[in-house]
Amino acid sequence: MKKNKPKYFILLFFCLLFVLHHFWGYLGHYGYDDMHYAKLAFDMVNGHFDPQDHFSFRITLLGLTALSYKIFGVNDFASALPAMLVSIGTLILVFLVLKKERNEIITIGLTFFSLNLWGMFYSDKLMADTFITFFSFLFLFAIYIFKFRKQNLIYAIIAALALFLGFNTKGNVVLLFPLLTYFFIVDLLLKRDLRFWFVFIGSSLFLLAAYFIFYQFVFGSALVRFKSITQNSYLNLCSYSEQPFIITLKRISYQLLQLFVSHALITSFLFIFAKPKQLFHKNTLFFSTELGFFVLAAILLLLSSNFMSISISGYSPMCLDPRHYLFIVPVTGIAATFLIRDNFQLPNFLFLSLLLSLCAFLVTITIKADTSWLLYFPIIIVLIISLLMRKYRFNTVVFSITFFIALAINLLQMGLYAQKVGFRTQEKIFTETITTIDQPSLILTNPVQKNLAPYLNKFKENRSSIESYIEFNPEESRTNVPIYLFKNYYTRYLSGLNEQQLPFYVRITNNYKKIYENSLLDIQVFKVDTLTIEQDILDKTNNFEGDAIGWSNFQANNKIVYSGSYSSSLGKFSSTLRVKIDTLNLNKVEQLIVTTNFHAYLKEESEVSFVISSSSGFWRGTNFRKQIKAYGNWIPVNISEVIDVSNFKPGDTLSFYILNNDENEVYLDDFHINLSVLKQQKANM
C-alpha cells in the first residue's frame, strides 16, 4: 500500500482538477438541450414522464440528475454533479488500467484524459456525452480486465450492462459496434475467450428483452423510443442522408480530421501515428497484448466515428461536434501512453511525433484555430526538449511534467474566459432583477435567457410571462401589463443572434427607462413604455411565376421549386428589384430599414450574399451562408439591415439582389423585400 501511495496522490490531484474546473472555470449552461434535460429530470422527480419526447428515454442521464435534484434541489451544483461524477469515474478507470506503471507514465495517461479541452469543458455540463464516455470506456475496461488481468465472468456481465446503460443514455453508443464485432469475430476464429462472449451475449439479450417488454407493458409499444426519435427528427446540417452526396463526401474525407485537429481531439494520435508499424503489428490485429488492445480500439473507434452511419434509413455519419467524439479520448490516451512508455528512448518516435505536431500546428494556423499557439506550439516545445534530453535518466519524468503544463495552457485560457463571462453572476442578476418583480409582467429577452428562466426559478410558477424576441409581436394589444426588456450579450451569443438579427425595439433603447446595468457583463434591464417599431413604406414579392413589376433578370426553373410552378435559377446575380429613392418619401427620415426573406436552395457550400446598392456608389453585402441549415434542401433566410439615408443621393436608384459569388448551383424562390422606417408606439394599448 505504501508503495502505491504516490500513485493515489496523483489520482487525487487529477480528481481535484475536475472540481477546480467547476468552481473556477464554469461556463454555465447552453440553454437548449441542457435546460430540456433539467426540466425532464425535474418532471421525473415529480413522477411525470413524456413518451412523446425522445430525450425522455435517456434514462441514465435523467435518472441521476433527478436523484441529484431530489437530494440537493434544482441548482447548478446538482445539475453538474452527475457529469462530474462520471467524468471522475472515467478517470479512475483510466488510472486502474495504468496503476501498475511508473508514476510518470500514470501522470502522462491521466493528463491525456483530464486535460483534453472538450472533455474538461463538458465534465460539469448537463449533457449526455460525458455519460457516453464513461459507459463506453467501462465496456472496454471490462473486456480488457477479463483478457489481461482477471478472467472472471462477472466482467462479461459488466460489459453488457455498460453497453446497455450507454444505449439508455444516447444512441451514438452504436459507434462501438464495429469494434465489438471485430473483437467477437477474432476471438471466435481463434477460439479464445468464448465463455466471455457466451455470457456477454446472453446478458445483452436478457437486458434488451427486459427493455422491450417493459416499454410494451407500460406504453403499449416496445418501439416507443424509436417512434419518438422519428417524430422528433428535423432537418439540419447533420442530416447527411437528406443532402447531396458531395456534402457527405466532404464529411468522411477530411472534415472529421479537421475537427479533431482544430478542437484538440487529435493530441493522442500525434503519438499513436508516430509508430505506424504498431498499427499493423499482429499483436494489434489480434489484440493479444495490452498495447495492441488499446491501439486497435483507438483506430477502429476513429474509423467508426468517421464512416459509420448512425441512421438505419440512410447513410448519415455522426454530426461534426467535438462533444460527440469524447468517448474515444480515454481509449486513445491509454494507447498513446503505452506507446510513449515503450518508445520514448527512440529518436525516430519522438521526431515523428514532433513532425505530426508541427503539421497540426500549421493546419490550425491556416484555419485560424486557437489551438495552434495554445496547444500544438507548447507540445512542439515539449517534444524538442524531450529529443534533447532523451538520453538522460529522468527524461520521462521531465516529459510528464512539461506535457502536463503544455495541455494545461488551453484549460487555463478557458478558465480565464469563464471568469470574464461570470455566468454565476449573470444568473444572480437575472434572479434579482426579474424573478423578484412583484406583479404580473411581460419579460422580453433572447431565446437562451428565456430557456434558462424556469430553471433559475427552480421550475416554480412565475407571475411574469417571459417571451423571446422571436415570439413577441409588438402589434398585439396588451392592457396594464408592465413590459421589461432583459438584454444579456452572452446569452444572446449562445442564442446565435447577432445585433443585425435583433428586432428594432431591442436595438434602439433610448426611450426606455434603464433600471439596471452591468457594463462589464453587458447586461441591461429596461422598463418599456414606448416601443420602437417599423412602419412599412414598400413591400414587394417575386414568386417567379411570371413577370413582376420592378424586378429584372429572372432565370426560370421548373425542376427545383419551393412553391408554385417556378423558381429562379441563379447565375452570378439573382432577379433584381430596383426602386427610385425619390418615390419613398424619406423626408425627415434618418434611417431606412431593409428586410428580406426568401427560400434558398444550395447544392453545396457557396459564397452567397444579399446585396443593397445604389446608383451613386453605395454597396452593402450580407452573407447568409450561416443560415443554411442543410444543403440540397429549401431553407428559409431572413435578413434585416439598417442604412443611414445620408448614404443616398436624390435621384438614386436602389437595387436589391442575391450575389452568388462562386456561381455554384443555387435556386431562389419567394423573394420578398420590405422597406420600412422607425416609429414609436405605446407598449400597452
PDB file of N, CA, C and O in Angstrom, residues 436-498:
ATOM      1  N   THR A 436     -37.858  38.758  -8.969  1.00  0.00           N
ATOM      2  CA  THR A 436     -38.354  39.484  -7.795  1.00  0.00           C
ATOM      3  C   THR A 436     -39.439  40.507  -8.148  1.00  0.00           C
ATOM      4  O   THR A 436     -39.952  41.178  -7.245  1.00  0.00           O
ATOM      5  N   ILE A 437     -39.766  40.649  -9.433  1.00  0.00           N
ATOM      6  CA  ILE A 437     -40.839  41.572  -9.821  1.00  0.00           C
ATOM      7  C   ILE A 437     -42.137  41.104  -9.164  1.00  0.00           C
ATOM      8  O   ILE A 437     -42.542  39.950  -9.312  1.00  0.00           O
ATOM      9  N   ASP A 438     -42.789  41.991  -8.442  1.00  0.00           N
ATOM     10  CA  ASP A 438     -43.902  41.587  -7.573  1.00  0.00           C
ATOM     11  C   ASP A 438     -45.279  41.744  -8.206  1.00  0.00           C
ATOM     12  O   ASP A 438     -46.286  41.756  -7.501  1.00  0.00           O
ATOM     13  N   GLN A 439     -45.349  41.855  -9.524  1.00  0.00           N
ATOM     14  CA  GLN A 439     -46.643  41.943 -10.196  1.00  0.00           C
ATOM     15  C   GLN A 439     -46.556  41.230 -11.544  1.00  0.00           C
ATOM     16  O   GLN A 439     -45.470  41.065 -12.096  1.00  0.00           O
ATOM     17  N   PRO A 440     -47.692  40.782 -12.072  1.00  0.00           N
ATOM     18  CA  PRO A 440     -47.673  40.139 -13.389  1.00  0.00           C
ATOM     19  C   PRO A 440     -47.060  41.077 -14.429  1.00  0.00           C
ATOM     20  O   PRO A 440     -47.458  42.241 -14.531  1.00  0.00           O
ATOM     21  N   SER A 441     -46.097  40.577 -15.159  1.00  0.00           N
ATOM     22  CA  SER A 441     -45.370  41.398 -16.132  1.00  0.00           C
ATOM     23  C   SER A 441     -45.019  40.560 -17.345  1.00  0.00           C
ATOM     24  O   SER A 441     -45.128  39.321 -17.332  1.00  0.00           O
ATOM     25  N   LEU A 442     -44.573  41.243 -18.392  1.00  0.00           N
ATOM     26  CA  LEU A 442     -44.074  40.574 -19.590  1.00  0.00           C
ATOM     27  C   LEU A 442     -42.589  40.878 -19.704  1.00  0.00           C
ATOM     28  O   LEU A 442     -42.189  42.050 -19.749  1.00  0.00           O
ATOM     29  N   ILE A 443     -41.768  39.817 -19.733  1.00  0.00           N
ATOM     30  CA  ILE A 443     -40.318  39.963 -19.847  1.00  0.00           C
ATOM     31  C   ILE A 443     -39.905  39.560 -21.255  1.00  0.00           C
ATOM     32  O   ILE A 443     -40.202  38.451 -21.703  1.00  0.00           O
ATOM     33  N   LEU A 444     -39.212  40.440 -21.943  1.00  0.00           N
ATOM     34  CA  LEU A 444     -38.711  40.156 -23.289  1.00  0.00           C
ATOM     35  C   LEU A 444     -37.204  39.927 -23.218  1.00  0.00           C
ATOM     36  O   LEU A 444     -36.479  40.729 -22.620  1.00  0.00           O
ATOM     37  N   THR A 445     -36.748  38.851 -23.815  1.00  0.00           N
ATOM     38  CA  THR A 445     -35.323  38.539 -23.774  1.00  0.00           C
ATOM     39  C   THR A 445     -34.972  37.602 -24.926  1.00  0.00           C
ATOM     40  O   THR A 445     -35.823  37.272 -25.759  1.00  0.00           O
ATOM     41  N   ASN A 446     -33.724  37.147 -24.980  1.00  0.00           N
ATOM     42  CA  ASN A 446     -33.300  36.248 -26.064  1.00  0.00           C
ATOM     43  C   ASN A 446     -33.735  34.813 -25.762  1.00  0.00           C
ATOM     44  O   ASN A 446     -34.096  34.489 -24.622  1.00  0.00           O
ATOM     45  N   PRO A 447     -33.738  33.924 -26.759  1.00  0.00           N
ATOM     46  CA  PRO A 447     -34.231  32.558 -26.543  1.00  0.00           C
ATOM     47  C   PRO A 447     -33.519  31.786 -25.436  1.00  0.00           C
ATOM     48  O   PRO A 447     -34.166  31.069 -24.664  1.00  0.00           O
ATOM     49  N   VAL A 448     -32.194  31.885 -25.331  1.00  0.00           N
ATOM     50  CA  VAL A 448     -31.472  31.142 -24.303  1.00  0.00           C
ATOM     51  C   VAL A 448     -31.831  31.651 -22.911  1.00  0.00           C
ATOM     52  O   VAL A 448     -32.061  30.867 -21.984  1.00  0.00           O
ATOM     53  N   GLN A 449     -31.911  32.978 -22.766  1.00  0.00           N
ATOM     54  CA  GLN A 449     -32.284  33.531 -21.469  1.00  0.00           C
ATOM     55  C   GLN A 449     -33.695  33.091 -21.091  1.00  0.00           C
ATOM     56  O   GLN A 449     -33.986  32.809 -19.917  1.00  0.00           O
ATOM     57  N   LYS A 450     -34.571  33.003 -22.079  1.00  0.00           N
ATOM     58  CA  LYS A 450     -35.936  32.524 -21.816  1.00  0.00           C
ATOM     59  C   LYS A 450     -35.912  31.060 -21.350  1.00  0.00           C
ATOM     60  O   LYS A 450     -36.625  30.673 -20.425  1.00  0.00           O
ATOM     61  N   ASN A 451     -35.077  30.250 -22.005  1.00  0.00           N
ATOM     62  CA  ASN A 451     -34.981  28.841 -21.621  1.00  0.00           C
ATOM     63  C   ASN A 451     -34.392  28.671 -20.224  1.00  0.00           C
ATOM     64  O   ASN A 451     -34.737  27.729 -19.502  1.00  0.00           O
ATOM     65  N   LEU A 452     -33.488  29.575 -19.842  1.00  0.00           N
ATOM     66  CA  LEU A 452     -32.870  29.498 -18.518  1.00  0.00           C
ATOM     67  C   LEU A 452     -33.823  29.931 -17.408  1.00  0.00           C
ATOM     68  O   LEU A 452     -33.689  29.484 -16.262  1.00  0.00           O
ATOM     69  N   ALA A 453     -34.775  30.792 -17.753  1.00  0.00           N
ATOM     70  CA  ALA A 453     -35.626  31.415 -16.726  1.00  0.00           C
ATOM     71  C   ALA A 453     -36.361  30.413 -15.836  1.00  0.00           C
ATOM     72  O   ALA A 453     -36.303  30.532 -14.598  1.00  0.00           O
ATOM     73  N   PRO A 454     -37.065  29.405 -16.381  1.00  0.00           N
ATOM     74  CA  PRO A 454     -37.759  28.452 -15.490  1.00  0.00           C
ATOM     75  C   PRO A 454     -36.792  27.698 -14.583  1.00  0.00           C
ATOM     76  O   PRO A 454     -37.091  27.446 -13.412  1.00  0.00           O
ATOM     77  N   TYR A 455     -35.624  27.332 -15.117  1.00  0.00           N
ATOM     78  CA  TYR A 455     -34.613  26.629 -14.332  1.00  0.00           C
ATOM     79  C   TYR A 455     -34.122  27.498 -13.179  1.00  0.00           C
ATOM     80  O   TYR A 455     -34.010  27.040 -12.034  1.00  0.00           O
ATOM     81  N   LEU A 456     -33.837  28.780 -13.480  1.00  0.00           N
ATOM     82  CA  LEU A 456     -33.348  29.683 -12.439  1.00  0.00           C
ATOM     83  C   LEU A 456     -34.413  29.939 -11.382  1.00  0.00           C
ATOM     84  O   LEU A 456     -34.091  30.274 -10.236  1.00  0.00           O
ATOM     85  N   ASN A 457     -35.669  29.771 -11.768  1.00  0.00           N
ATOM     86  CA  ASN A 457     -36.769  29.924 -10.818  1.00  0.00           C
ATOM     87  C   ASN A 457     -37.147  28.583 -10.186  1.00  0.00           C
ATOM     88  O   ASN A 457     -38.205  28.455  -9.556  1.00  0.00           O
ATOM     89  N   LYS A 458     -36.278  27.577 -10.403  1.00  0.00           N
ATOM     90  CA  LYS A 458     -36.462  26.226  -9.852  1.00  0.00           C
ATOM     91  C   LYS A 458     -37.791  25.606 -10.288  1.00  0.00           C
ATOM     92  O   LYS A 458     -38.397  24.827  -9.565  1.00  0.00           O
ATOM     93  N   PHE A 459     -38.206  25.973 -11.504  1.00  0.00           N
ATOM     94  CA  PHE A 459     -39.430  25.454 -12.143  1.00  0.00           C
ATOM     95  C   PHE A 459     -40.692  25.734 -11.323  1.00  0.00           C
ATOM     96  O   PHE A 459     -41.683  25.027 -11.446  1.00  0.00           O
ATOM     97  N   LYS A 460     -40.631  26.791 -10.519  1.00  0.00           N
ATOM     98  CA  LYS A 460     -41.825  27.219  -9.796  1.00  0.00           C
ATOM     99  C   LYS A 460     -42.678  28.102 -10.705  1.00  0.00           C
ATOM    100  O   LYS A 460     -42.196  28.648 -11.699  1.00  0.00           O
ATOM    101  N   GLU A 461     -43.938  28.264 -10.348  1.00  0.00           N
ATOM    102  CA  GLU A 461     -44.818  29.156 -11.087  1.00  0.00           C
ATOM    103  C   GLU A 461     -44.307  30.590 -10.947  1.00  0.00           C
ATOM    104  O   GLU A 461     -43.955  31.036  -9.865  1.00  0.00           O
ATOM    105  N   ASN A 462     -44.288  31.304 -12.073  1.00  0.00           N
ATOM    106  CA  ASN A 462     -43.829  32.688 -12.069  1.00  0.00           C
ATOM    107  C   ASN A 462     -44.976  33.595 -12.471  1.00  0.00           C
ATOM    108  O   ASN A 462     -45.687  33.312 -13.440  1.00  0.00           O
ATOM    109  N   ARG A 463     -45.152  34.671 -11.748  1.00  0.00           N
ATOM    110  CA  ARG A 463     -46.239  35.594 -12.063  1.00  0.00           C
ATOM    111  C   ARG A 463     -45.998  36.314 -13.387  1.00  0.00           C
ATOM    112  O   ARG A 463     -46.927  36.775 -14.028  1.00  0.00           O
ATOM    113  N   SER A 464     -44.738  36.406 -13.774  1.00  0.00           N
ATOM    114  CA  SER A 464     -44.399  37.084 -15.025  1.00  0.00           C
ATOM    115  C   SER A 464     -44.381  36.105 -16.189  1.00  0.00           C
ATOM    116  O   SER A 464     -44.054  34.930 -16.026  1.00  0.00           O
ATOM    117  N   SER A 465     -44.727  36.618 -17.346  1.00  0.00           N
ATOM    118  CA  SER A 465     -44.640  35.844 -18.584  1.00  0.00           C
ATOM    119  C   SER A 465     -43.356  36.234 -19.304  1.00  0.00           C
ATOM    120  O   SER A 465     -43.045  37.423 -19.425  1.00  0.00           O
ATOM    121  N   ILE A 466     -42.601  35.233 -19.744  1.00  0.00           N
ATOM    122  CA  ILE A 466     -41.325  35.506 -20.409  1.00  0.00           C
ATOM    123  C   ILE A 466     -41.418  35.063 -21.864  1.00  0.00           C
ATOM    124  O   ILE A 466     -41.755  33.916 -22.152  1.00  0.00           O
ATOM    125  N   GLU A 467     -41.124  35.979 -22.777  1.00  0.00           N
ATOM    126  CA  GLU A 467     -41.176  35.695 -24.207  1.00  0.00           C
ATOM    127  C   GLU A 467     -39.835  36.039 -24.842  1.00  0.00           C
ATOM    128  O   GLU A 467     -39.158  36.981 -24.421  1.00  0.00           O
ATOM    129  N   SER A 468     -39.472  35.273 -25.858  1.00  0.00           N
ATOM    130  CA  SER A 468     -38.266  35.593 -26.614  1.00  0.00           C
ATOM    131  C   SER A 468     -38.603  36.649 -27.658  1.00  0.00           C
ATOM    132  O   SER A 468     -39.769  36.884 -27.981  1.00  0.00           O
ATOM    133  N   TYR A 469     -37.569  37.277 -28.179  1.00  0.00           N
ATOM    134  CA  TYR A 469     -37.770  38.297 -29.203  1.00  0.00           C
ATOM    135  C   TYR A 469     -38.540  37.752 -30.398  1.00  0.00           C
ATOM    136  O   TYR A 469     -39.328  38.466 -31.036  1.00  0.00           O
ATOM    137  N   ILE A 470     -38.303  36.477 -30.694  1.00  0.00           N
ATOM    138  CA  ILE A 470     -38.929  35.857 -31.866  1.00  0.00           C
ATOM    139  C   ILE A 470     -40.431  35.705 -31.658  1.00  0.00           C
ATOM    140  O   ILE A 470     -41.223  35.860 -32.589  1.00  0.00           O
ATOM    141  N   GLU A 471     -40.847  35.413 -30.426  1.00  0.00           N
ATOM    142  CA  GLU A 471     -42.258  35.173 -30.134  1.00  0.00           C
ATOM    143  C   GLU A 471     -43.068  36.456 -30.008  1.00  0.00           C
ATOM    144  O   GLU A 471     -44.259  36.484 -30.312  1.00  0.00           O
ATOM    145  N   PHE A 472     -42.452  37.530 -29.578  1.00  0.00           N
ATOM    146  CA  PHE A 472     -43.180  38.754 -29.249  1.00  0.00           C
ATOM    147  C   PHE A 472     -43.645  39.479 -30.506  1.00  0.00           C
ATOM    148  O   PHE A 472     -42.887  39.676 -31.451  1.00  0.00           O
ATOM    149  N   ASN A 473     -44.910  39.883 -30.502  1.00  0.00           N
ATOM    150  CA  ASN A 473     -45.483  40.667 -31.597  1.00  0.00           C
ATOM    151  C   ASN A 473     -45.866  42.038 -31.065  1.00  0.00           C
ATOM    152  O   ASN A 473     -46.829  42.170 -30.309  1.00  0.00           O
ATOM    153  N   PRO A 474     -45.134  43.099 -31.446  1.00  0.00           N
ATOM    154  CA  PRO A 474     -45.421  44.442 -30.918  1.00  0.00           C
ATOM    155  C   PRO A 474     -46.813  44.951 -31.276  1.00  0.00           C
ATOM    156  O   PRO A 474     -47.323  45.859 -30.623  1.00  0.00           O
ATOM    157  N   GLU A 475     -47.423  44.380 -32.313  1.00  0.00           N
ATOM    158  CA  GLU A 475     -48.728  44.861 -32.755  1.00  0.00           C
ATOM    159  C   GLU A 475     -49.866  44.358 -31.877  1.00  0.00           C
ATOM    160  O   GLU A 475     -50.984  44.872 -31.955  1.00  0.00           O
ATOM    161  N   GLU A 476     -49.596  43.337 -31.067  1.00  0.00           N
ATOM    162  CA  GLU A 476     -50.660  42.811 -30.213  1.00  0.00           C
ATOM    163  C   GLU A 476     -50.998  43.796 -29.099  1.00  0.00           C
ATOM    164  O   GLU A 476     -50.125  44.472 -28.557  1.00  0.00           O
ATOM    165  N   SER A 477     -52.284  43.858 -28.764  1.00  0.00           N
ATOM    166  CA  SER A 477     -52.744  44.772 -27.725  1.00  0.00           C
ATOM    167  C   SER A 477     -52.557  44.152 -26.347  1.00  0.00           C
ATOM    168  O   SER A 477     -52.914  43.004 -26.118  1.00  0.00           O
ATOM    169  N   ARG A 478     -51.964  44.930 -25.429  1.00  0.00           N
ATOM    170  CA  ARG A 478     -51.775  44.472 -24.057  1.00  0.00           C
ATOM    171  C   ARG A 478     -52.249  45.570 -23.111  1.00  0.00           C
ATOM    172  O   ARG A 478     -51.886  46.741 -23.277  1.00  0.00           O
ATOM    173  N   THR A 479     -53.023  45.231 -22.124  1.00  0.00           N
ATOM    174  CA  THR A 479     -53.599  46.213 -21.221  1.00  0.00           C
ATOM    175  C   THR A 479     -53.050  46.034 -19.813  1.00  0.00           C
ATOM    176  O   THR A 479     -53.163  44.954 -19.230  1.00  0.00           O
ATOM    177  N   ASN A 480     -52.444  47.114 -19.301  1.00  0.00           N
ATOM    178  CA  ASN A 480     -51.986  47.162 -17.908  1.00  0.00           C
ATOM    179  C   ASN A 480     -51.026  46.030 -17.530  1.00  0.00           C
ATOM    180  O   ASN A 480     -51.076  45.504 -16.416  1.00  0.00           O
ATOM    181  N   VAL A 481     -50.202  45.647 -18.478  1.00  0.00           N
ATOM    182  CA  VAL A 481     -49.160  44.651 -18.188  1.00  0.00           C
ATOM    183  C   VAL A 481     -47.806  45.320 -18.389  1.00  0.00           C
ATOM    184  O   VAL A 481     -47.437  45.616 -19.529  1.00  0.00           O
ATOM    185  N   PRO A 482     -47.050  45.571 -17.330  1.00  0.00           N
ATOM    186  CA  PRO A 482     -45.733  46.192 -17.489  1.00  0.00           C
ATOM    187  C   PRO A 482     -44.821  45.317 -18.348  1.00  0.00           C
ATOM    188  O   PRO A 482     -44.830  44.088 -18.228  1.00  0.00           O
ATOM    189  N   ILE A 483     -44.050  45.969 -19.182  1.00  0.00           N
ATOM    190  CA  ILE A 483     -43.132  45.244 -20.064  1.00  0.00           C
ATOM    191  C   ILE A 483     -41.697  45.605 -19.688  1.00  0.00           C
ATOM    192  O   ILE A 483     -41.357  46.785 -19.554  1.00  0.00           O
ATOM    193  N   TYR A 484     -40.877  44.569 -19.533  1.00  0.00           N
ATOM    194  CA  TYR A 484     -39.464  44.753 -19.219  1.00  0.00           C
ATOM    195  C   TYR A 484     -38.626  44.096 -20.317  1.00  0.00           C
ATOM    196  O   TYR A 484     -39.003  43.061 -20.879  1.00  0.00           O
ATOM    197  N   LEU A 485     -37.487  44.696 -20.586  1.00  0.00           N
ATOM    198  CA  LEU A 485     -36.545  44.157 -21.573  1.00  0.00           C
ATOM    199  C   LEU A 485     -35.259  43.769 -20.847  1.00  0.00           C
ATOM    200  O   LEU A 485     -34.624  44.605 -20.202  1.00  0.00           O
ATOM    201  N   PHE A 486     -34.895  42.474 -20.934  1.00  0.00           N
ATOM    202  CA  PHE A 486     -33.670  41.973 -20.316  1.00  0.00           C
ATOM    203  C   PHE A 486     -32.675  41.660 -21.427  1.00  0.00           C
ATOM    204  O   PHE A 486     -32.865  40.718 -22.202  1.00  0.00           O
ATOM    205  N   LYS A 487     -31.604  42.448 -21.510  1.00  0.00           N
ATOM    206  CA  LYS A 487     -30.578  42.263 -22.542  1.00  0.00           C
ATOM    207  C   LYS A 487     -29.316  41.688 -21.902  1.00  0.00           C
ATOM    208  O   LYS A 487     -28.827  42.211 -20.904  1.00  0.00           O
ATOM    209  N   ASN A 488     -28.817  40.616 -22.493  1.00  0.00           N
ATOM    210  CA  ASN A 488     -27.614  39.954 -21.992  1.00  0.00           C
ATOM    211  C   ASN A 488     -26.796  39.509 -23.198  1.00  0.00           C
ATOM    212  O   ASN A 488     -27.225  38.652 -23.974  1.00  0.00           O
ATOM    213  N   TYR A 489     -25.614  40.094 -23.349  1.00  0.00           N
ATOM    214  CA  TYR A 489     -24.800  39.789 -24.537  1.00  0.00           C
ATOM    215  C   TYR A 489     -24.451  38.304 -24.613  1.00  0.00           C
ATOM    216  O   TYR A 489     -24.550  37.685 -25.674  1.00  0.00           O
ATOM    217  N   TYR A 490     -24.038  37.690 -23.485  1.00  0.00           N
ATOM    218  CA  TYR A 490     -23.550  36.312 -23.527  1.00  0.00           C
ATOM    219  C   TYR A 490     -24.650  35.335 -23.931  1.00  0.00           C
ATOM    220  O   TYR A 490     -24.435  34.481 -24.794  1.00  0.00           O
ATOM    221  N   THR A 491     -25.827  35.436 -23.319  1.00  0.00           N
ATOM    222  CA  THR A 491     -26.906  34.509 -23.679  1.00  0.00           C
ATOM    223  C   THR A 491     -27.451  34.808 -25.074  1.00  0.00           C
ATOM    224  O   THR A 491     -27.951  33.915 -25.743  1.00  0.00           O
ATOM    225  N   ARG A 492     -27.345  36.069 -25.501  1.00  0.00           N
ATOM    226  CA  ARG A 492     -27.705  36.374 -26.893  1.00  0.00           C
ATOM    227  C   ARG A 492     -26.743  35.675 -27.850  1.00  0.00           C
ATOM    228  O   ARG A 492     -27.139  35.114 -28.876  1.00  0.00           O
ATOM    229  N   TYR A 493     -25.460  35.674 -27.501  1.00  0.00           N
ATOM    230  CA  TYR A 493     -24.444  34.973 -28.293  1.00  0.00           C
ATOM    231  C   TYR A 493     -24.741  33.475 -28.348  1.00  0.00           C
ATOM    232  O   TYR A 493     -24.657  32.851 -29.411  1.00  0.00           O
ATOM    233  N   LEU A 494     -25.105  32.896 -27.190  1.00  0.00           N
ATOM    234  CA  LEU A 494     -25.461  31.480 -27.160  1.00  0.00           C
ATOM    235  C   LEU A 494     -26.715  31.203 -27.985  1.00  0.00           C
ATOM    236  O   LEU A 494     -26.897  30.087 -28.486  1.00  0.00           O
ATOM    237  N   SER A 495     -27.573  32.202 -28.136  1.00  0.00           N
ATOM    238  CA  SER A 495     -28.791  32.050 -28.940  1.00  0.00           C
ATOM    239  C   SER A 495     -28.498  32.085 -30.435  1.00  0.00           C
ATOM    240  O   SER A 495     -29.391  31.815 -31.248  1.00  0.00           O
ATOM    241  N   GLY A 496     -27.270  32.433 -30.801  1.00  0.00           N
ATOM    242  CA  GLY A 496     -26.917  32.518 -32.216  1.00  0.00           C
ATOM    243  C   GLY A 496     -27.447  33.766 -32.889  1.00  0.00           C
ATOM    244  O   GLY A 496     -27.619  33.794 -34.112  1.00  0.00           O
ATOM    245  N   LEU A 497     -27.706  34.812 -32.095  1.00  0.00           N
ATOM    246  CA  LEU A 497     -28.249  36.053 -32.648  1.00  0.00           C
ATOM    247  C   LEU A 497     -27.173  37.132 -32.656  1.00  0.00           C
ATOM    248  O   LEU A 497     -26.546  37.403 -31.630  1.00  0.00           O
ATOM    249  N   ASN A 498     -26.962  37.759 -33.809  1.00  0.00           N
ATOM    250  CA  ASN A 498     -26.108  38.930 -33.838  1.00  0.00           C
ATOM    251  C   ASN A 498     -26.975  40.184 -33.761  1.00  0.00           C
ATOM    252  O   ASN A 498     -28.202  40.112 -33.785  1.00  0.00           O
TER     253      ASN A 498
END
